PDB file of C-alpha atoms in Angstrom:
ATOM      1  CA  GLY A   1     -11.645  26.393  -0.665  1.00 61.00           C
ATOM      2  CA  ALA A   2     -10.818  22.864  -0.782  1.00 66.00           C
ATOM      3  CA  VAL A   3     -12.190  21.419   2.505  1.00 89.00           C
ATOM      4  CA  VAL A   4     -11.183  17.564   3.805  1.00 94.00           C
ATOM      5  CA  SER A   5     -13.762  16.083   5.912  1.00 96.00           C
ATOM      6  CA  GLN A   6     -13.151  13.088   8.420  1.00 97.00           C
ATOM      7  CA  HIS A   7     -15.358  10.924   9.997  1.00 97.00           C
ATOM      8  CA  PRO A   8     -16.035  10.051  13.032  1.00 97.00           C
ATOM      9  CA  SER A   9     -14.690  13.710  15.012  1.00 96.00           C
ATOM     10  CA  ARG A  10     -14.290  11.120  17.782  1.00 97.00           C
ATOM     11  CA  VAL A  11     -14.124   7.836  18.898  1.00 97.00           C
ATOM     12  CA  ILE A  12     -14.168   5.309  21.822  1.00 97.00           C
ATOM     13  CA  CYS A  13     -13.570   1.999  22.056  1.00 96.00           C
ATOM     14  CA  LYS A  14     -12.287  -1.189  23.844  1.00 97.00           C
ATOM     15  CA  SER A  15      -8.651  -2.588  23.751  1.00 97.00           C
ATOM     16  CA  GLY A  16      -7.925  -4.996  21.166  1.00 97.00           C
ATOM     17  CA  THR A  17     -10.979  -4.061  19.336  1.00 97.00           C
ATOM     18  CA  SER A  18     -10.512  -2.353  15.824  1.00 97.00           C
ATOM     19  CA  VAL A  19     -11.049   1.453  14.814  1.00 98.00           C
ATOM     20  CA  LYS A  20     -11.582   2.714  11.066  1.00 98.00           C
ATOM     21  CA  ILE A  21     -11.166   6.277  10.093  1.00 98.00           C
ATOM     22  CA  GLU A  22     -12.440   7.783   6.864  1.00 97.00           C
ATOM     23  CA  CYS A  23     -10.366  11.037   4.941  1.00 97.00           C
ATOM     24  CA  ARG A  24     -12.480  12.430   1.943  1.00 96.00           C
ATOM     25  CA  SER A  25     -11.619  15.184  -0.056  1.00 93.00           C
ATOM     26  CA  LEU A  26     -14.778  16.752  -0.591  1.00 91.00           C
ATOM     27  CA  ASP A  27     -14.491  19.054  -4.155  1.00 86.00           C
ATOM     28  CA  PHE A  28     -11.067  17.836  -5.116  1.00 87.00           C
ATOM     29  CA  GLN A  29      -9.320  14.548  -6.041  1.00 89.00           C
ATOM     30  CA  ALA A  30      -6.464  13.383  -3.849  1.00 89.00           C
ATOM     31  CA  THR A  31      -3.977  11.096  -5.259  1.00 90.00           C
ATOM     32  CA  THR A  32      -2.216  11.626  -2.280  1.00 92.00           C
ATOM     33  CA  MET A  33      -3.111  12.035   1.697  1.00 94.00           C
ATOM     34  CA  PHE A  34      -1.338  11.783   4.684  1.00 94.00           C
ATOM     35  CA  TRP A  35      -2.144  10.520   8.093  1.00 96.00           C
ATOM     36  CA  TYR A  36      -0.845  12.202  10.816  1.00 96.00           C
ATOM     37  CA  ARG A  37      -0.946  11.407  14.523  1.00 97.00           C
ATOM     38  CA  GLN A  38      -0.379  13.999  17.624  1.00 96.00           C
ATOM     39  CA  PHE A  39      -0.365  13.120  21.178  1.00 95.00           C
ATOM     40  CA  PRO A  40      -1.728  15.906  23.736  1.00 92.00           C
ATOM     41  CA  LYS A  41       0.799  19.160  24.293  1.00 90.00           C
ATOM     42  CA  GLN A  42       3.072  17.233  20.959  1.00 93.00           C
ATOM     43  CA  SER A  43       3.277  17.785  17.292  1.00 93.00           C
ATOM     44  CA  LEU A  44       2.410  16.174  14.274  1.00 94.00           C
ATOM     45  CA  MET A  45       4.243  13.071  13.503  1.00 94.00           C
ATOM     46  CA  LEU A  46       3.490  12.128  10.133  1.00 94.00           C
ATOM     47  CA  MET A  47       2.891   8.553  10.072  1.00 95.00           C
ATOM     48  CA  ALA A  48       2.457   7.678   6.518  1.00 95.00           C
ATOM     49  CA  THR A  49       1.199   8.428   3.000  1.00 93.00           C
ATOM     50  CA  SER A  50      -1.855   6.921   1.410  1.00 93.00           C
ATOM     51  CA  ASN A  51      -1.401   6.080  -2.654  1.00 91.00           C
ATOM     52  CA  GLU A  52      -3.946   5.578  -4.477  1.00 90.00           C
ATOM     53  CA  GLY A  53      -4.140   2.613  -6.658  1.00 88.00           C
ATOM     54  CA  SER A  54      -1.095   1.191  -4.853  1.00 89.00           C
ATOM     55  CA  LYS A  55       0.364   0.663  -1.447  1.00 92.00           C
ATOM     56  CA  ALA A  56       0.766   2.919   1.620  1.00 94.00           C
ATOM     57  CA  THR A  57       4.142   4.061   2.659  1.00 93.00           C
ATOM     58  CA  TYR A  58       4.760   4.434   6.211  1.00 95.00           C
ATOM     59  CA  GLU A  59       7.407   6.556   8.598  1.00 94.00           C
ATOM     60  CA  GLN A  60       9.973   4.815  10.039  1.00 94.00           C
ATOM     61  CA  GLY A  61       9.002   2.895  12.972  1.00 94.00           C
ATOM     62  CA  VAL A  62       5.127   3.069  12.329  1.00 95.00           C
ATOM     63  CA  GLU A  63       3.660  -0.926  12.516  1.00 94.00           C
ATOM     64  CA  LYS A  64       1.759  -1.163   8.124  1.00 93.00           C
ATOM     65  CA  ASP A  65       0.487  -4.423   9.959  1.00 95.00           C
ATOM     66  CA  LYS A  66      -0.916  -2.401  12.594  1.00 96.00           C
ATOM     67  CA  PHE A  67      -2.047   0.705  10.929  1.00 97.00           C
ATOM     68  CA  LEU A  68      -3.998  -0.217   7.949  1.00 97.00           C
ATOM     69  CA  ILE A  69      -4.424   2.085   5.644  1.00 96.00           C
ATOM     70  CA  ASN A  70      -6.519   1.641   1.991  1.00 93.00           C
ATOM     71  CA  HIS A  71      -6.947   4.715  -0.639  1.00 93.00           C
ATOM     72  CA  ALA A  72     -10.218   3.004  -2.082  1.00 86.00           C
ATOM     73  CA  SER A  73     -10.646   6.589  -4.229  1.00 92.00           C
ATOM     74  CA  LEU A  74      -9.674   9.907  -5.164  1.00 92.00           C
ATOM     75  CA  THR A  75     -11.256  11.313  -2.560  1.00 93.00           C
ATOM     76  CA  LEU A  76     -11.174   8.534   0.433  1.00 95.00           C
ATOM     77  CA  SER A  77      -8.691   7.540   2.391  1.00 96.00           C
ATOM     78  CA  THR A  78      -9.130   5.014   5.333  1.00 97.00           C
ATOM     79  CA  LEU A  79      -7.250   4.395   8.537  1.00 98.00           C
ATOM     80  CA  THR A  80      -7.809   0.889  10.745  1.00 98.00           C
ATOM     81  CA  VAL A  81      -6.395   1.134  14.050  1.00 98.00           C
ATOM     82  CA  THR A  82      -6.196  -3.250  14.929  1.00 97.00           C
ATOM     83  CA  SER A  83      -6.069  -4.731  17.761  1.00 96.00           C
ATOM     84  CA  ALA A  84      -6.132  -1.031  19.393  1.00 97.00           C
ATOM     85  CA  HIS A  85      -4.509   0.109  22.795  1.00 96.00           C
ATOM     86  CA  PRO A  86      -4.536   2.142  25.288  1.00 97.00           C
ATOM     87  CA  GLU A  87      -1.078   3.919  23.988  1.00 96.00           C
ATOM     88  CA  ASP A  88      -3.213   4.504  20.390  1.00 97.00           C
ATOM     89  CA  SER A  89      -5.065   7.058  21.928  1.00 97.00           C
ATOM     90  CA  SER A  90      -4.192   9.827  20.082  1.00 97.00           C
ATOM     91  CA  PHE A  91      -5.440  12.267  17.604  1.00 98.00           C
ATOM     92  CA  TYR A  92      -5.420  11.267  14.209  1.00 98.00           C
ATOM     93  CA  ILE A  93      -5.355  14.449  11.319  1.00 97.00           C
ATOM     94  CA  CYS A  94      -5.468  13.768   7.266  1.00 96.00           C
ATOM     95  CA  SER A  95      -4.603  15.438   4.482  1.00 94.00           C
ATOM     96  CA  ALA A  96      -4.000  16.319   0.896  1.00 92.00           C
ATOM     97  CA  PRO A  97      -2.277  18.534  -1.233  1.00 87.00           C
ATOM     98  CA  THR A  98      -3.997  20.219  -4.236  1.00 79.00           C
ATOM     99  CA  SER A  99      -2.831  19.494  -7.560  1.00 74.00           C
ATOM    100  CA  THR A 100       0.389  21.627  -7.885  1.00 74.00           C
ATOM    101  CA  GLY A 101       1.607  20.400  -4.225  1.00 70.00           C
ATOM    102  CA  ASP A 102       2.577  24.140  -2.947  1.00 75.00           C
ATOM    103  CA  THR A 103       0.024  23.577  -0.265  1.00 82.00           C
ATOM    104  CA  GLN A 104      -1.979  21.514   1.747  1.00 86.00           C
ATOM    105  CA  TYR A 105      -5.493  20.900   2.991  1.00 91.00           C
ATOM    106  CA  PHE A 106      -6.215  19.590   6.183  1.00 94.00           C
ATOM    107  CA  GLY A 107      -9.072  17.203   7.366  1.00 96.00           C
ATOM    108  CA  PRO A 108     -10.895  18.495  11.727  1.00 96.00           C
ATOM    109  CA  GLY A 109      -9.110  14.949  13.374  1.00 97.00           C
ATOM    110  CA  THR A 110     -10.425  12.357  14.773  1.00 98.00           C
ATOM    111  CA  ARG A 111      -9.935  12.163  18.605  1.00 97.00           C
ATOM    112  CA  LEU A 112      -9.376   8.038  19.468  1.00 98.00           C
ATOM    113  CA  THR A 113      -9.471   6.818  23.204  1.00 97.00           C
ATOM    114  CA  VAL A 114      -8.807   3.319  23.670  1.00 97.00           C
ATOM    115  CA  LEU A 115     -10.353   1.991  27.191  1.00 96.00           C
TER     116      LEU A 115
ATOM    117  CA  ASP B   1      14.172  20.204   4.279  1.00 59.00           C
ATOM    118  CA  ALA B   2      15.550  22.554   6.785  1.00 62.00           C
ATOM    119  CA  LYS B   3      15.036  22.857  10.633  1.00 88.00           C
ATOM    120  CA  THR B   4      13.416  25.464  11.979  1.00 94.00           C
ATOM    121  CA  THR B   5      13.446  27.251  15.189  1.00 95.00           C
ATOM    122  CA  GLN B   6      10.525  28.942  16.931  1.00 97.00           C
ATOM    123  CA  PRO B   7      10.102  30.867  20.385  1.00 97.00           C
ATOM    124  CA  PRO B   8       7.755  28.318  21.900  1.00 97.00           C
ATOM    125  CA  SER B   9       5.375  30.738  23.157  1.00 97.00           C
ATOM    126  CA  MET B  10       4.153  34.562  22.554  1.00 98.00           C
ATOM    127  CA  ASP B  11       1.230  36.939  23.986  1.00 97.00           C
ATOM    128  CA  CYS B  12      -0.369  39.172  21.866  1.00 96.00           C
ATOM    129  CA  ALA B  13      -3.106  42.285  23.136  1.00 97.00           C
ATOM    130  CA  GLU B  14      -6.637  42.006  20.524  1.00 97.00           C
ATOM    131  CA  GLY B  15      -6.796  44.481  17.799  1.00 97.00           C
ATOM    132  CA  ARG B  16      -2.967  44.746  17.742  1.00 97.00           C
ATOM    133  CA  ALA B  17      -0.099  43.413  14.860  1.00 97.00           C
ATOM    134  CA  ALA B  18       1.213  39.805  16.161  1.00 98.00           C
ATOM    135  CA  ASN B  19       4.777  39.478  14.542  1.00 98.00           C
ATOM    136  CA  LEU B  20       5.706  35.425  14.418  1.00 98.00           C
ATOM    137  CA  PRO B  21       9.231  35.132  14.279  1.00 98.00           C
ATOM    138  CA  CYS B  22      11.397  32.067  12.589  1.00 97.00           C
ATOM    139  CA  ASN B  23      14.665  30.906  12.235  1.00 97.00           C
ATOM    140  CA  HIS B  24      15.503  28.648   9.268  1.00 95.00           C
ATOM    141  CA  SER B  25      19.750  29.493   9.128  1.00 94.00           C
ATOM    142  CA  THR B  26      19.905  26.124   6.710  1.00 92.00           C
ATOM    143  CA  ILE B  27      17.519  26.839   4.595  1.00 92.00           C
ATOM    144  CA  SER B  28      17.807  25.704   1.081  1.00 89.00           C
ATOM    145  CA  GLY B  29      17.845  27.518  -2.677  1.00 88.00           C
ATOM    146  CA  ASN B  30      14.680  25.749  -3.810  1.00 87.00           C
ATOM    147  CA  GLU B  31      12.911  25.748  -0.178  1.00 89.00           C
ATOM    148  CA  TYR B  32       9.864  28.065   0.221  1.00 91.00           C
ATOM    149  CA  VAL B  33       9.015  28.497   3.828  1.00 94.00           C
ATOM    150  CA  TYR B  34       5.390  27.939   4.995  1.00 94.00           C
ATOM    151  CA  TRP B  35       3.135  28.884   7.502  1.00 96.00           C
ATOM    152  CA  TYR B  36       0.131  26.313   9.207  1.00 96.00           C
ATOM    153  CA  ARG B  37      -2.224  27.041  12.184  1.00 97.00           C
ATOM    154  CA  GLN B  38      -3.612  24.629  14.804  1.00 97.00           C
ATOM    155  CA  ILE B  39      -6.607  26.152  16.824  1.00 96.00           C
ATOM    156  CA  HIS B  40      -7.090  23.524  19.853  1.00 92.00           C
ATOM    157  CA  SER B  41      -8.588  20.212  18.518  1.00 89.00           C
ATOM    158  CA  GLN B  42      -8.753  20.735  15.284  1.00 94.00           C
ATOM    159  CA  GLY B  43      -6.809  20.279  11.686  1.00 95.00           C
ATOM    160  CA  PRO B  44      -4.402  22.509  10.932  1.00 95.00           C
ATOM    161  CA  GLN B  45      -5.281  25.319   8.634  1.00 94.00           C
ATOM    162  CA  TYR B  46      -2.728  26.902   5.496  1.00 92.00           C
ATOM    163  CA  ILE B  47      -2.101  30.822   6.264  1.00 95.00           C
ATOM    164  CA  ILE B  48       1.101  31.849   3.341  1.00 95.00           C
ATOM    165  CA  HIS B  49       3.865  30.769   1.723  1.00 93.00           C
ATOM    166  CA  GLY B  50       6.752  32.545   0.094  1.00 94.00           C
ATOM    167  CA  LEU B  51      10.180  31.779  -1.396  1.00 93.00           C
ATOM    168  CA  LYS B  52      12.378  35.072  -1.364  1.00 92.00           C
ATOM    169  CA  ASN B  53      10.126  37.337  -2.088  1.00 88.00           C
ATOM    170  CA  ASN B  54       7.337  39.421   0.635  1.00 94.00           C
ATOM    171  CA  GLU B  55       3.869  37.674   0.194  1.00 96.00           C
ATOM    172  CA  THR B  56       0.310  39.008   1.625  1.00 97.00           C
ATOM    173  CA  ASN B  57      -3.489  37.181   1.752  1.00 96.00           C
ATOM    174  CA  GLU B  58      -6.049  37.785   3.278  1.00 95.00           C
ATOM    175  CA  MET B  59      -4.994  35.771   6.455  1.00 95.00           C
ATOM    176  CA  ALA B  60      -0.757  37.647   7.063  1.00 97.00           C
ATOM    177  CA  SER B  61       1.979  39.020   5.770  1.00 98.00           C
ATOM    178  CA  LEU B  62       4.756  36.642   5.115  1.00 98.00           C
ATOM    179  CA  ILE B  63       8.192  39.156   5.449  1.00 98.00           C
ATOM    180  CA  ILE B  64      11.568  36.966   4.231  1.00 97.00           C
ATOM    181  CA  THR B  65      15.073  38.034   5.274  1.00 96.00           C
ATOM    182  CA  GLU B  66      17.422  38.973   2.163  1.00 95.00           C
ATOM    183  CA  ASP B  67      18.998  36.251   3.255  1.00 95.00           C
ATOM    184  CA  ARG B  68      16.751  34.270   3.701  1.00 95.00           C
ATOM    185  CA  LYS B  69      17.661  32.870   6.863  1.00 95.00           C
ATOM    186  CA  SER B  70      14.733  33.942   9.167  1.00 97.00           C
ATOM    187  CA  SER B  71      11.164  34.970   8.741  1.00 97.00           C
ATOM    188  CA  THR B  72       8.251  36.830  10.302  1.00 98.00           C
ATOM    189  CA  LEU B  73       4.232  36.341  10.476  1.00 98.00           C
ATOM    190  CA  ILE B  74       1.871  38.963  10.383  1.00 98.00           C
ATOM    191  CA  LEU B  75      -1.430  38.909  11.535  1.00 98.00           C
ATOM    192  CA  PRO B  76      -2.207  42.833  11.713  1.00 97.00           C
ATOM    193  CA  HIS B  77      -5.061  42.528  13.612  1.00 96.00           C
ATOM    194  CA  ALA B  78      -5.526  39.725  15.965  1.00 97.00           C
ATOM    195  CA  THR B  79      -8.641  38.369  17.584  1.00 97.00           C
ATOM    196  CA  LEU B  80      -9.380  36.064  20.159  1.00 97.00           C
ATOM    197  CA  ARG B  81     -10.077  33.696  17.420  1.00 96.00           C
ATOM    198  CA  ASP B  82      -5.640  34.159  16.326  1.00 97.00           C
ATOM    199  CA  THR B  83      -4.325  32.073  19.562  1.00 98.00           C
ATOM    200  CA  ALA B  84      -3.612  28.997  18.066  1.00 98.00           C
ATOM    201  CA  VAL B  85      -0.253  26.627  17.932  1.00 97.00           C
ATOM    202  CA  TYR B  86       1.556  28.910  15.044  1.00 98.00           C
ATOM    203  CA  TYR B  87       4.247  26.343  12.789  1.00 97.00           C
ATOM    204  CA  CYS B  88       7.120  27.850  10.561  1.00 97.00           C
ATOM    205  CA  ILE B  89       8.333  24.825   8.412  1.00 94.00           C
ATOM    206  CA  VAL B  90      10.664  24.716   5.534  1.00 91.00           C
ATOM    207  CA  ASP B  91      10.287  22.616   2.280  1.00 86.00           C
ATOM    208  CA  SER B  92      11.251  22.157  -1.365  1.00 77.00           C
ATOM    209  CA  GLY B  93       7.536  20.926  -2.410  1.00 68.00           C
ATOM    210  CA  THR B  94       9.580  17.788  -3.661  1.00 61.00           C
ATOM    211  CA  SER B  95       8.076  15.896  -0.703  1.00 59.00           C
ATOM    212  CA  TYR B  96       4.757  16.950  -2.526  1.00 62.00           C
ATOM    213  CA  GLY B  97       2.807  18.131   0.619  1.00 63.00           C
ATOM    214  CA  LYS B  98       4.847  15.784   2.965  1.00 74.00           C
ATOM    215  CA  LEU B  99       5.609  18.339   5.627  1.00 84.00           C
ATOM    216  CA  THR B 100       7.593  18.259   9.046  1.00 86.00           C
ATOM    217  CA  PHE B 101       6.064  20.066  11.942  1.00 90.00           C
ATOM    218  CA  GLY B 102       8.003  21.516  15.092  1.00 91.00           C
ATOM    219  CA  GLN B 103       7.171  23.022  18.037  1.00 93.00           C
ATOM    220  CA  GLY B 104       5.415  25.924  17.554  1.00 96.00           C
ATOM    221  CA  THR B 105       4.696  29.541  18.834  1.00 98.00           C
ATOM    222  CA  ILE B 106       1.740  29.254  21.192  1.00 97.00           C
ATOM    223  CA  LEU B 107      -0.006  32.699  20.375  1.00 98.00           C
ATOM    224  CA  THR B 108      -2.948  33.431  22.908  1.00 98.00           C
ATOM    225  CA  VAL B 109      -4.595  36.835  21.686  1.00 98.00           C
ATOM    226  CA  HIS B 110      -5.769  38.620  24.995  1.00 96.00           C
ATOM    227  CA  PRO B 111      -9.062  40.778  25.097  1.00 95.00           C
TER     228      PRO B 111
END
């Protein structure tokens, strides 16, 4: 079946630095990808929709200048956490819908720890 | 999108059927019922979805009541690897893959 990958799988960074997370669809094209965030013992929360060739759309309460999204190609979306702080430590997960939109494939997630 | 209600946790013995319920009493006529699961520290995995007919695939069966206000996901022969959080999501599909996750049901399969 379709596969979505993320890189890195885990990253530890210092407060104030920026971190880039990549999301790739390996065997299908995705004009749209989604970024979720999951804090410990909580459910997934949608952060933003990444659109190939246009600006990302962000959910209410998500700072677009802090979480930069670039959908560089039909198989790659990146999420950059700028000026990371300890409260940004979380599990970041991307997903991409199939061409019919009736199912969605999720990446394995990226564990971000900000010290 | 309609809201769903699931029990916070369930237990099941290995080899037995696991029946996970979901209530979605405000579901609209054009909304599908989706099931995903998330094994610890991994991304969610699609299991099955349906509109009004019962569905079966290699992973599970989905039973939707005639009034569509509730559904049950059935794992026919649960294994230890089925231990995960199971999410029932109702979506019309117009959001094109944009999903709203609730708290889900933590299923623990015991030896």
